[in-house]
Amino acid sequence: MLVVLSRINEYLLMAWQALRAHKLRSFLTTLGIFIGVSTIITIFTTIQGLNEYVYGQLSNIGANTVYVQKFPWVIKGDFWKYRNRKNITYKEYQALKKRCTLADYISPQVFSLKRVGYKGEKYDNIFIMGSNEEYKETANAYPEVGRFLTELDVRNNHRVVVLGAELADKLFKNESPLSKRITIGSDKYRVIGILERKGSFFGQSMDNYAIVPIGSFRRVYGGHRGMRIALTSVQPDRLEDLKEQIRGILRQVRKNKPGADDDFAINQQDMLSDLYKQLTSTLYAIVFVIAFISLLVGGIGIMNIMMVSVTERTREIGIRKAIGATRRNILSQFLIEAVIIASIGGFGGIVVGYTAGLLILAQMDLTIGVSLLSIIVGFGFSTVVGVLAGFFPAYRASRLNPIDSLRYE
């Protein structure tokens, strides 16, 4: 074991001395590997950061919730086919509420942008939602202070409102909002609760809105607005059955003819995550092609330089063989030299690529921890390229005839 380690140390030292003797040539040789690995690591790091962000954001939608809407989240084909659909209506919500037995929670959701004010403070284009008491379960939106809407609030069209945390901060600053009356549009509503803070969804605040009973909303702003309907199952394995039940009920209520396409969409989180996976898969493929070309060029560069090195050091090889070096010794020496060249380029590529990836993520206000996988991928690529590119020159060096080598000028 000690003999093996001693030989490896000797080979490393000899390889390092050979590289130092030709610094510029060694630098140019590592450049192709450096570019290939840095490209891989930059994109790899950036995509990992985006993955953490995107999947974190998609979790806000709720994996066990489906949304009945006019438009699908991912539109394929003719947009006007979807544009000409009828809106989702309150009547359809009532039908689902009555007949959809696989949904544990159902909430109608209708929206408008209104001015919201309190004691002279006014904010325009605030997102106002009309919904029911089950919205908190379908959206995972629970009150941090006060209470949420109740069935009584919804049934009796009470003028009460639950505020998002950001909107509450704007309106009340250091004042307690509970039981205060705010103006939404031209109507007064009593604040009954403040929702837990949820942050942003792809840059859009999820805390800058207000929820009122859907009956109050429809009475004030009209009952003919289109809406969406959220349905949640607490059992994930029932989700596909739930979608089929929804489809059957809505096709009947909306009078879809047998064989005709659905004139509504049933959306869920998986649609967006699948689309994102398709996009990143395409990006990975492009990066792989670019990196492969860079590494191929780098590998050819290493092979050419190693061939030159073998030619220049023919007498050295002859002397080493004359004093007892075996073919395996010569092969190992030149192979290690090629791997060192590739590894230096790989290490530089990892450092630069990872730094570049972090800078890109910082511009998007995203962060990511040190990825062991990125380091393994970078060193793995460079080592494999070094071995493959260095094998033929090393093999050729090991096969040189010692007598002919000593005669070489």
CSV table of C-alpha atoms in Angstrom, one decimal:
chain,number,residue,atom,x,y,z
A,1,MET,CA,0.0,0.0,0.0
A,2,LEU,CA,2.8,2.4,1.0
A,3,VAL,CA,4.6,1.5,-2.3
A,4,VAL,CA,1.5,2.4,-4.3
A,5,LEU,CA,1.0,5.7,-2.5
A,6,SER,CA,4.7,6.5,-3.0
A,7,ARG,CA,4.5,5.9,-6.7
A,8,ILE,CA,1.3,8.0,-7.0
A,9,ASN,CA,3.0,10.8,-5.2
A,10,GLU,CA,6.0,10.5,-7.6
A,11,TYR,CA,3.8,10.5,-10.6
A,12,LEU,CA,1.9,13.6,-9.3
A,13,LEU,CA,5.2,15.4,-8.7
A,14,MET,CA,6.6,14.6,-12.1
A,15,ALA,CA,3.3,15.6,-13.8
A,16,TRP,CA,3.3,18.9,-11.9
A,17,GLN,CA,6.9,19.7,-12.9
A,18,ALA,CA,6.0,19.0,-16.5
A,19,LEU,CA,3.1,21.4,-16.4
A,20,ARG,CA,5.1,24.1,-14.7
A,21,ALA,CA,7.7,23.8,-17.4
A,22,HIS,CA,5.1,24.8,-20.0
A,23,LYS,CA,2.8,27.1,-18.2
A,24,LEU,CA,1.2,28.9,-21.2
A,25,ARG,CA,0.6,25.6,-23.0
A,26,SER,CA,-0.9,24.1,-19.9
A,27,PHE,CA,-3.2,27.1,-19.4
A,28,LEU,CA,-4.4,27.1,-23.0
A,29,THR,CA,-5.0,23.3,-22.7
A,30,THR,CA,-7.2,23.7,-19.6
A,31,LEU,CA,-9.2,26.5,-21.2
A,32,GLY,CA,-11.6,24.2,-23.1
A,33,ILE,CA,-12.3,22.2,-19.9
A,34,PHE,CA,-12.7,25.4,-17.9
A,35,ILE,CA,-15.3,26.8,-20.3
A,36,GLY,CA,-17.3,23.5,-20.5
A,37,VAL,CA,-17.4,22.9,-16.8
A,38,SER,CA,-18.1,26.6,-15.9
A,39,THR,CA,-21.0,26.5,-18.4
A,40,ILE,CA,-22.5,23.4,-16.8
A,41,ILE,CA,-22.1,24.6,-13.2
A,42,THR,CA,-23.5,28.1,-14.0
A,43,ILE,CA,-26.7,26.8,-15.5
A,44,PHE,CA,-26.9,23.9,-13.1
A,45,THR,CA,-26.6,26.3,-10.1
A,46,THR,CA,-29.1,28.7,-11.6
A,47,ILE,CA,-31.7,26.0,-12.4
A,48,GLN,CA,-31.3,24.6,-8.9
A,49,GLY,CA,-32.0,28.0,-7.4
A,50,LEU,CA,-35.0,28.4,-9.7
A,51,ASN,CA,-36.3,25.0,-8.8
A,52,GLU,CA,-36.3,25.8,-5.1
A,53,TYR,CA,-38.1,29.0,-5.8
A,54,VAL,CA,-40.6,27.7,-8.3
A,55,TYR,CA,-41.6,24.6,-6.4
A,56,GLY,CA,-41.9,26.7,-3.2
A,57,GLN,CA,-44.2,29.1,-5.0
A,58,LEU,CA,-46.3,26.3,-6.6
A,59,SER,CA,-46.8,24.8,-3.1
A,60,ASN,CA,-48.9,27.9,-2.4
A,61,ILE,CA,-51.5,26.7,-4.9
A,62,GLY,CA,-52.1,23.5,-2.9
A,63,ALA,CA,-51.4,20.1,-4.3
A,64,ASN,CA,-54.8,18.7,-3.2
A,65,THR,CA,-56.9,21.6,-4.7
A,66,VAL,CA,-58.3,21.8,-8.2
A,67,TYR,CA,-59.7,25.0,-9.8
A,68,VAL,CA,-62.7,25.2,-12.1
A,69,GLN,CA,-62.1,28.1,-14.5
A,70,LYS,CA,-62.9,29.4,-17.9
A,71,PHE,CA,-59.3,29.3,-19.1
A,72,PRO,CA,-56.8,26.5,-18.7
A,73,TRP,CA,-53.5,27.6,-17.1
A,74,VAL,CA,-51.6,26.2,-20.0
A,75,ILE,CA,-53.3,27.2,-23.3
A,76,LYS,CA,-52.7,24.9,-26.3
A,77,GLY,CA,-54.1,25.6,-29.7
A,78,ASP,CA,-56.6,28.4,-30.7
A,79,PHE,CA,-56.9,31.0,-27.9
A,80,TRP,CA,-60.3,32.1,-29.3
A,81,LYS,CA,-61.7,28.7,-28.6
A,82,TYR,CA,-61.2,29.5,-24.9
A,83,ARG,CA,-62.1,33.2,-25.2
A,84,ASN,CA,-65.6,32.4,-26.5
A,85,ARG,CA,-66.5,30.1,-23.6
A,86,LYS,CA,-69.2,31.0,-21.1
A,87,ASN,CA,-68.0,32.2,-17.7
A,88,ILE,CA,-68.1,29.9,-14.7
A,89,THR,CA,-71.2,30.9,-12.7
A,90,TYR,CA,-72.6,30.9,-9.2
A,91,LYS,CA,-75.2,28.4,-10.4
A,92,GLU,CA,-72.5,26.0,-11.2
A,93,TYR,CA,-70.9,26.5,-7.8
A,94,GLN,CA,-74.3,25.7,-6.2
A,95,ALA,CA,-74.5,22.5,-8.4
A,96,LEU,CA,-71.0,21.4,-7.3
A,97,LYS,CA,-71.7,22.2,-3.7
A,98,LYS,CA,-74.8,20.1,-3.7
A,99,ARG,CA,-73.7,17.1,-5.8
A,100,CYS,CA,-69.9,16.9,-5.6
A,101,THR,CA,-69.4,14.3,-2.9
A,102,LEU,CA,-65.7,13.8,-3.3
A,103,ALA,CA,-64.8,17.4,-2.4
A,104,ASP,CA,-64.2,18.1,1.3
A,105,TYR,CA,-64.2,21.9,0.8
A,106,ILE,CA,-65.6,24.1,-2.0
A,107,SER,CA,-65.2,27.8,-2.3
A,108,PRO,CA,-66.5,30.1,-5.0
A,109,GLN,CA,-64.0,33.0,-5.8
A,110,VAL,CA,-65.0,36.2,-7.6
A,111,PHE,CA,-62.7,39.2,-7.9
A,112,SER,CA,-62.5,42.9,-8.5
A,113,LEU,CA,-60.1,45.8,-8.1
A,114,LYS,CA,-61.3,48.5,-5.8
A,115,ARG,CA,-60.1,51.5,-3.8
A,116,VAL,CA,-59.8,50.7,-0.1
A,117,GLY,CA,-59.6,53.5,2.6
A,118,TYR,CA,-59.5,54.1,6.3
A,119,LYS,CA,-59.2,57.5,8.0
A,120,GLY,CA,-58.0,59.4,4.9
A,121,GLU,CA,-55.6,56.6,3.9
A,122,LYS,CA,-56.6,55.4,0.4
A,123,TYR,CA,-55.1,52.7,-1.8
A,124,ASP,CA,-56.2,52.0,-5.3
A,125,ASN,CA,-56.5,48.8,-7.2
A,126,ILE,CA,-56.7,46.5,-4.2
A,127,PHE,CA,-57.6,43.0,-4.9
A,128,ILE,CA,-61.1,42.3,-3.4
A,129,MET,CA,-62.3,38.7,-3.3
A,130,GLY,CA,-65.8,37.4,-2.6
A,131,SER,CA,-65.8,33.9,-1.2
A,132,ASN,CA,-67.3,31.7,1.6
A,133,GLU,CA,-66.2,30.2,4.9
A,134,GLU,CA,-64.4,27.3,3.2
A,135,TYR,CA,-61.9,29.5,1.4
A,136,LYS,CA,-59.4,29.2,4.2
A,137,GLU,CA,-59.2,25.4,3.7
A,138,THR,CA,-59.0,25.6,-0.1
A,139,ALA,CA,-56.4,28.3,0.0
A,140,ASN,CA,-54.6,27.4,3.2
A,141,ALA,CA,-55.3,30.9,4.4
A,142,TYR,CA,-56.0,31.1,8.1
A,143,PRO,CA,-56.4,34.2,10.3
A,144,GLU,CA,-53.5,35.2,12.5
A,145,VAL,CA,-55.6,37.7,14.4
A,146,GLY,CA,-59.4,37.7,14.8
A,147,ARG,CA,-61.5,35.2,12.9
A,148,PHE,CA,-62.4,34.2,9.3
A,149,LEU,CA,-65.8,34.4,7.6
A,150,THR,CA,-68.5,32.1,9.0
A,151,GLU,CA,-71.4,30.4,7.4
A,152,LEU,CA,-73.7,32.9,9.1
A,153,ASP,CA,-71.7,35.8,7.5
A,154,VAL,CA,-72.0,34.3,4.1
A,155,ARG,CA,-75.7,33.3,4.4
A,156,ASN,CA,-76.8,36.7,5.7
A,157,ASN,CA,-74.5,38.8,3.5
A,158,HIS,CA,-72.8,40.5,6.4
A,159,ARG,CA,-70.6,43.5,5.6
A,160,VAL,CA,-67.5,42.1,7.2
A,161,VAL,CA,-64.0,41.8,5.7
A,162,VAL,CA,-60.8,39.7,6.4
A,163,LEU,CA,-57.6,41.5,5.4
A,164,GLY,CA,-54.3,40.3,4.1
A,165,ALA,CA,-51.4,41.2,6.4
A,166,GLU,CA,-49.8,43.7,4.0
A,167,LEU,CA,-53.0,45.6,3.4
A,168,ALA,CA,-53.7,45.6,7.2
A,169,ASP,CA,-50.2,47.1,7.8
A,170,LYS,CA,-50.8,49.8,5.2
A,171,LEU,CA,-54.2,50.8,6.5
A,172,PHE,CA,-53.7,50.6,10.3
A,173,LYS,CA,-50.0,50.8,10.8
A,174,ASN,CA,-49.7,50.6,14.6
A,175,GLU,CA,-53.4,50.5,15.3
A,176,SER,CA,-55.4,47.4,16.0
A,177,PRO,CA,-57.7,46.7,12.9
A,178,LEU,CA,-60.3,44.5,14.6
A,179,SER,CA,-63.8,45.9,14.6
A,180,LYS,CA,-62.7,49.0,12.6
A,181,ARG,CA,-64.7,50.0,9.6
A,182,ILE,CA,-63.0,50.5,6.3
A,183,THR,CA,-64.3,51.7,2.9
A,184,ILE,CA,-64.2,49.3,-0.1
A,185,GLY,CA,-65.3,51.3,-3.1
A,186,SER,CA,-68.1,53.3,-1.6
A,187,ASP,CA,-69.3,50.8,1.0
A,188,LYS,CA,-68.3,50.2,4.6
A,189,TYR,CA,-67.1,46.9,6.0
A,190,ARG,CA,-66.1,45.8,9.5
A,191,VAL,CA,-62.7,44.2,9.9
A,192,ILE,CA,-63.0,40.8,11.6
A,193,GLY,CA,-59.7,39.2,11.0
A,194,ILE,CA,-56.1,39.5,9.6
A,195,LEU,CA,-54.7,36.5,7.6
A,196,GLU,CA,-51.3,34.9,8.3
A,197,ARG,CA,-48.6,36.4,6.1
A,198,LYS,CA,-47.9,34.3,3.0
A,199,GLY,CA,-45.3,36.3,1.1
A,200,SER,CA,-45.3,36.6,-2.7
A,201,PHE,CA,-46.3,34.4,-5.6
A,202,PHE,CA,-43.9,34.9,-8.6
A,203,GLY,CA,-43.3,38.5,-7.5
A,204,GLN,CA,-47.0,39.2,-6.7
A,205,SER,CA,-47.9,39.9,-3.1
A,206,MET,CA,-50.3,37.4,-1.6
A,207,ASP,CA,-51.0,39.6,1.4
A,208,ASN,CA,-52.3,42.7,-0.3
A,209,TYR,CA,-56.0,41.8,-0.6
A,210,ALA,CA,-59.3,41.5,1.2
A,211,ILE,CA,-62.0,38.9,1.4
A,212,VAL,CA,-65.7,39.6,1.9
A,213,PRO,CA,-68.7,37.2,1.9
A,214,ILE,CA,-69.6,36.3,-1.7
A,215,GLY,CA,-73.2,37.4,-1.2
A,216,SER,CA,-72.2,40.9,-0.2
A,217,PHE,CA,-69.8,41.0,-3.1
A,218,ARG,CA,-72.4,40.0,-5.6
A,219,ARG,CA,-75.0,42.3,-4.2
A,220,VAL,CA,-72.7,45.4,-4.4
A,221,TYR,CA,-70.7,44.6,-7.6
A,222,GLY,CA,-73.2,42.5,-9.5
A,223,GLY,CA,-74.0,38.8,-9.7
A,224,HIS,CA,-73.1,38.2,-13.3
A,225,ARG,CA,-69.3,38.2,-13.0
A,226,GLY,CA,-67.4,35.1,-14.0
A,227,MET,CA,-65.7,33.3,-11.1
A,228,ARG,CA,-63.5,30.3,-10.3
A,229,ILE,CA,-64.4,27.5,-8.0
A,230,ALA,CA,-61.8,25.8,-5.8
A,231,LEU,CA,-62.4,22.2,-4.6
A,232,THR,CA,-60.1,20.5,-2.1
A,233,SER,CA,-59.9,16.8,-1.2
A,234,VAL,CA,-58.0,15.9,2.0
A,235,GLN,CA,-57.2,12.5,0.4
A,236,PRO,CA,-54.7,13.0,-2.5
A,237,ASP,CA,-55.5,9.6,-4.0
A,238,ARG,CA,-59.0,10.8,-4.7
A,239,LEU,CA,-58.0,13.8,-6.8
A,240,GLU,CA,-58.4,12.1,-10.2
A,241,ASP,CA,-61.8,10.7,-9.2
A,242,LEU,CA,-62.8,14.2,-7.9
A,243,LYS,CA,-61.9,15.7,-11.3
A,244,GLU,CA,-64.0,13.2,-13.1
A,245,GLN,CA,-66.9,13.9,-10.8
A,246,ILE,CA,-66.6,17.6,-11.4
A,247,ARG,CA,-66.4,17.1,-15.2
A,248,GLY,CA,-69.6,15.0,-15.2
A,249,ILE,CA,-71.5,17.5,-13.1
A,250,LEU,CA,-70.4,20.6,-15.1
A,251,ARG,CA,-71.0,19.0,-18.5
A,252,GLN,CA,-74.5,18.3,-17.5
A,253,VAL,CA,-75.1,21.8,-15.9
A,254,ARG,CA,-73.5,23.6,-18.9
A,255,LYS,CA,-75.3,21.3,-21.4
A,256,ASN,CA,-72.3,20.0,-23.2
A,257,LYS,CA,-73.3,17.7,-26.0
A,258,PRO,CA,-72.0,14.1,-26.0
A,259,GLY,CA,-68.6,13.9,-27.7
A,260,ALA,CA,-68.1,17.7,-27.5
A,261,ASP,CA,-65.1,19.1,-25.8
A,262,ASP,CA,-65.4,20.5,-22.3
A,263,ASP,CA,-66.2,24.2,-22.3
A,264,PHE,CA,-64.4,24.8,-19.0
A,265,ALA,CA,-61.0,24.0,-17.5
A,266,ILE,CA,-60.1,22.0,-14.4
A,267,ASN,CA,-56.7,23.3,-13.3
A,268,GLN,CA,-54.3,22.0,-10.7
A,269,GLN,CA,-50.7,22.5,-9.5
A,270,ASP,CA,-49.3,19.6,-11.6
A,271,MET,CA,-50.1,21.4,-14.8
A,272,LEU,CA,-47.7,24.2,-13.9
A,273,SER,CA,-45.0,22.0,-12.5
A,274,ASP,CA,-45.1,19.7,-15.6
A,275,LEU,CA,-44.7,22.8,-17.8
A,276,TYR,CA,-41.8,24.0,-15.8
A,277,LYS,CA,-40.2,20.5,-16.0
A,278,GLN,CA,-40.5,20.6,-19.8
A,279,LEU,CA,-38.9,24.1,-19.9
A,280,THR,CA,-36.0,23.0,-17.7
A,281,SER,CA,-35.5,19.8,-19.5
A,282,THR,CA,-35.1,21.7,-22.8
A,283,LEU,CA,-32.6,24.1,-21.1
A,284,TYR,CA,-30.7,21.1,-19.7
A,285,ALA,CA,-30.5,19.6,-23.2
A,286,ILE,CA,-29.2,22.9,-24.7
A,287,VAL,CA,-26.6,23.2,-21.9
A,288,PHE,CA,-25.5,19.6,-22.4
A,289,VAL,CA,-24.9,20.2,-26.1
A,290,ILE,CA,-22.9,23.4,-25.4
A,291,ALA,CA,-20.9,21.8,-22.6
A,292,PHE,CA,-20.3,18.6,-24.6
A,293,ILE,CA,-18.8,20.6,-27.5
A,294,SER,CA,-16.6,22.6,-25.1
A,295,LEU,CA,-15.4,19.5,-23.3
A,296,LEU,CA,-14.8,17.7,-26.6
A,297,VAL,CA,-12.7,20.7,-27.8
A,298,GLY,CA,-10.9,20.7,-24.4
A,299,GLY,CA,-10.4,16.9,-24.6
A,300,ILE,CA,-8.9,17.2,-28.1
A,301,GLY,CA,-6.6,20.0,-26.8
A,302,ILE,CA,-5.4,17.8,-24.0
A,303,MET,CA,-4.8,14.9,-26.3
A,304,ASN,CA,-2.8,17.0,-28.8
A,305,ILE,CA,-0.7,18.6,-26.1
A,306,MET,CA,0.0,15.2,-24.5
A,307,MET,CA,1.0,13.8,-27.8
A,308,VAL,CA,3.5,16.8,-28.2
A,309,SER,CA,4.7,16.1,-24.6
A,310,VAL,CA,5.3,12.5,-25.4
A,311,THR,CA,7.3,13.4,-28.5
A,312,GLU,CA,9.4,16.0,-26.6
A,313,ARG,CA,10.1,13.6,-23.7
A,314,THR,CA,10.9,10.5,-25.8
A,315,ARG,CA,14.5,10.4,-24.5
A,316,GLU,CA,13.2,10.8,-20.9
A,317,ILE,CA,10.8,7.8,-21.5
A,318,GLY,CA,13.7,5.8,-22.9
A,319,ILE,CA,15.9,6.5,-19.8
A,320,ARG,CA,13.1,5.7,-17.4
A,321,LYS,CA,12.5,2.4,-19.2
A,322,ALA,CA,16.2,1.6,-19.3
A,323,ILE,CA,16.4,1.9,-15.5
A,324,GLY,CA,13.4,-0.3,-14.9
A,325,ALA,CA,10.2,1.6,-15.4
A,326,THR,CA,7.4,-0.6,-16.7
A,327,ARG,CA,4.8,0.1,-19.3
A,328,ARG,CA,2.3,0.6,-16.5
A,329,ASN,CA,4.5,3.1,-14.9
A,330,ILE,CA,4.8,5.2,-18.0
A,331,LEU,CA,1.1,4.9,-18.8
A,332,SER,CA,0.2,6.0,-15.2
A,333,GLN,CA,2.6,8.9,-15.4
A,334,PHE,CA,1.1,10.5,-18.5
A,335,LEU,CA,-2.5,9.5,-17.6
A,336,ILE,CA,-2.1,11.3,-14.3
A,337,GLU,CA,-0.7,14.3,-16.1
A,338,ALA,CA,-3.7,14.5,-18.4
A,339,VAL,CA,-6.1,14.1,-15.4
A,340,ILE,CA,-4.3,16.9,-13.6
A,341,ILE,CA,-4.6,19.3,-16.5
A,342,ALA,CA,-8.3,18.5,-16.8
A,343,SER,CA,-8.9,18.7,-13.1
A,344,ILE,CA,-7.3,22.2,-12.9
A,345,GLY,CA,-9.7,23.3,-15.6
A,346,GLY,CA,-12.5,21.6,-13.9
A,347,PHE,CA,-11.8,23.2,-10.5
A,348,GLY,CA,-11.5,26.6,-12.1
A,349,GLY,CA,-14.8,26.0,-13.9
A,350,ILE,CA,-16.5,24.9,-10.7
A,351,VAL,CA,-15.4,28.1,-8.8
A,352,VAL,CA,-16.3,30.5,-11.7
A,353,GLY,CA,-19.5,28.7,-12.7
A,354,TYR,CA,-20.8,28.5,-9.1
A,355,THR,CA,-20.0,32.2,-8.5
A,356,ALA,CA,-21.6,33.2,-11.8
A,357,GLY,CA,-24.7,31.1,-10.9
A,358,LEU,CA,-25.0,32.8,-7.4
A,359,LEU,CA,-24.6,36.3,-9.1
A,360,ILE,CA,-27.4,35.5,-11.5
A,361,LEU,CA,-29.7,34.3,-8.6
A,362,ALA,CA,-28.8,37.4,-6.6
A,363,GLN,CA,-30.1,39.5,-9.4
A,364,MET,CA,-33.4,37.7,-9.1
A,365,ASP,CA,-33.3,37.9,-5.2
A,366,LEU,CA,-32.9,34.2,-4.9
A,367,THR,CA,-30.4,32.2,-2.9
A,368,ILE,CA,-29.1,28.6,-2.9
A,369,GLY,CA,-26.7,26.7,-0.6
A,370,VAL,CA,-23.6,25.0,-1.7
A,371,SER,CA,-24.5,22.1,-4.0
A,372,LEU,CA,-22.4,18.9,-3.5
A,373,LEU,CA,-24.0,17.6,-6.7
A,374,SER,CA,-22.6,20.5,-8.7
A,375,ILE,CA,-19.1,19.9,-7.4
A,376,ILE,CA,-19.4,16.1,-8.1
A,377,VAL,CA,-20.7,16.8,-11.6
A,378,GLY,CA,-17.9,19.3,-12.3
A,379,PHE,CA,-15.1,17.1,-11.1
A,380,GLY,CA,-16.7,14.1,-12.7
A,381,PHE,CA,-16.8,15.6,-16.2
A,382,SER,CA,-13.3,17.0,-16.0
A,383,THR,CA,-11.8,13.7,-14.7
A,384,VAL,CA,-13.6,11.6,-17.3
A,385,VAL,CA,-12.4,13.9,-20.1
A,386,GLY,CA,-8.9,13.8,-18.7
A,387,VAL,CA,-8.8,10.0,-18.7
A,388,LEU,CA,-10.3,9.6,-22.1
A,389,ALA,CA,-8.2,12.4,-23.7
A,390,GLY,CA,-5.0,11.2,-22.0
A,391,PHE,CA,-5.3,7.5,-22.5
A,392,PHE,CA,-4.1,7.3,-26.2
A,393,PRO,CA,-1.0,9.5,-25.7
A,394,ALA,CA,-0.2,7.7,-22.4
A,395,TYR,CA,-0.6,4.3,-24.1
A,396,ARG,CA,1.6,5.4,-27.0
A,397,ALA,CA,4.3,6.6,-24.5
A,398,SER,CA,4.1,3.2,-22.7
A,399,ARG,CA,4.7,1.3,-26.0
A,400,LEU,CA,7.8,3.2,-27.0
A,401,ASN,CA,10.9,1.0,-27.6
A,402,PRO,CA,13.5,2.1,-25.0
A,403,ILE,CA,16.4,1.7,-27.5
A,404,ASP,CA,14.7,3.8,-30.2
A,405,SER,CA,13.7,6.3,-27.5
A,406,LEU,CA,17.3,6.8,-26.3
A,407,ARG,CA,18.4,7.4,-30.0
A,408,TYR,CA,15.8,10.0,-30.5
A,409,GLU,CA,17.1,13.6,-31.1
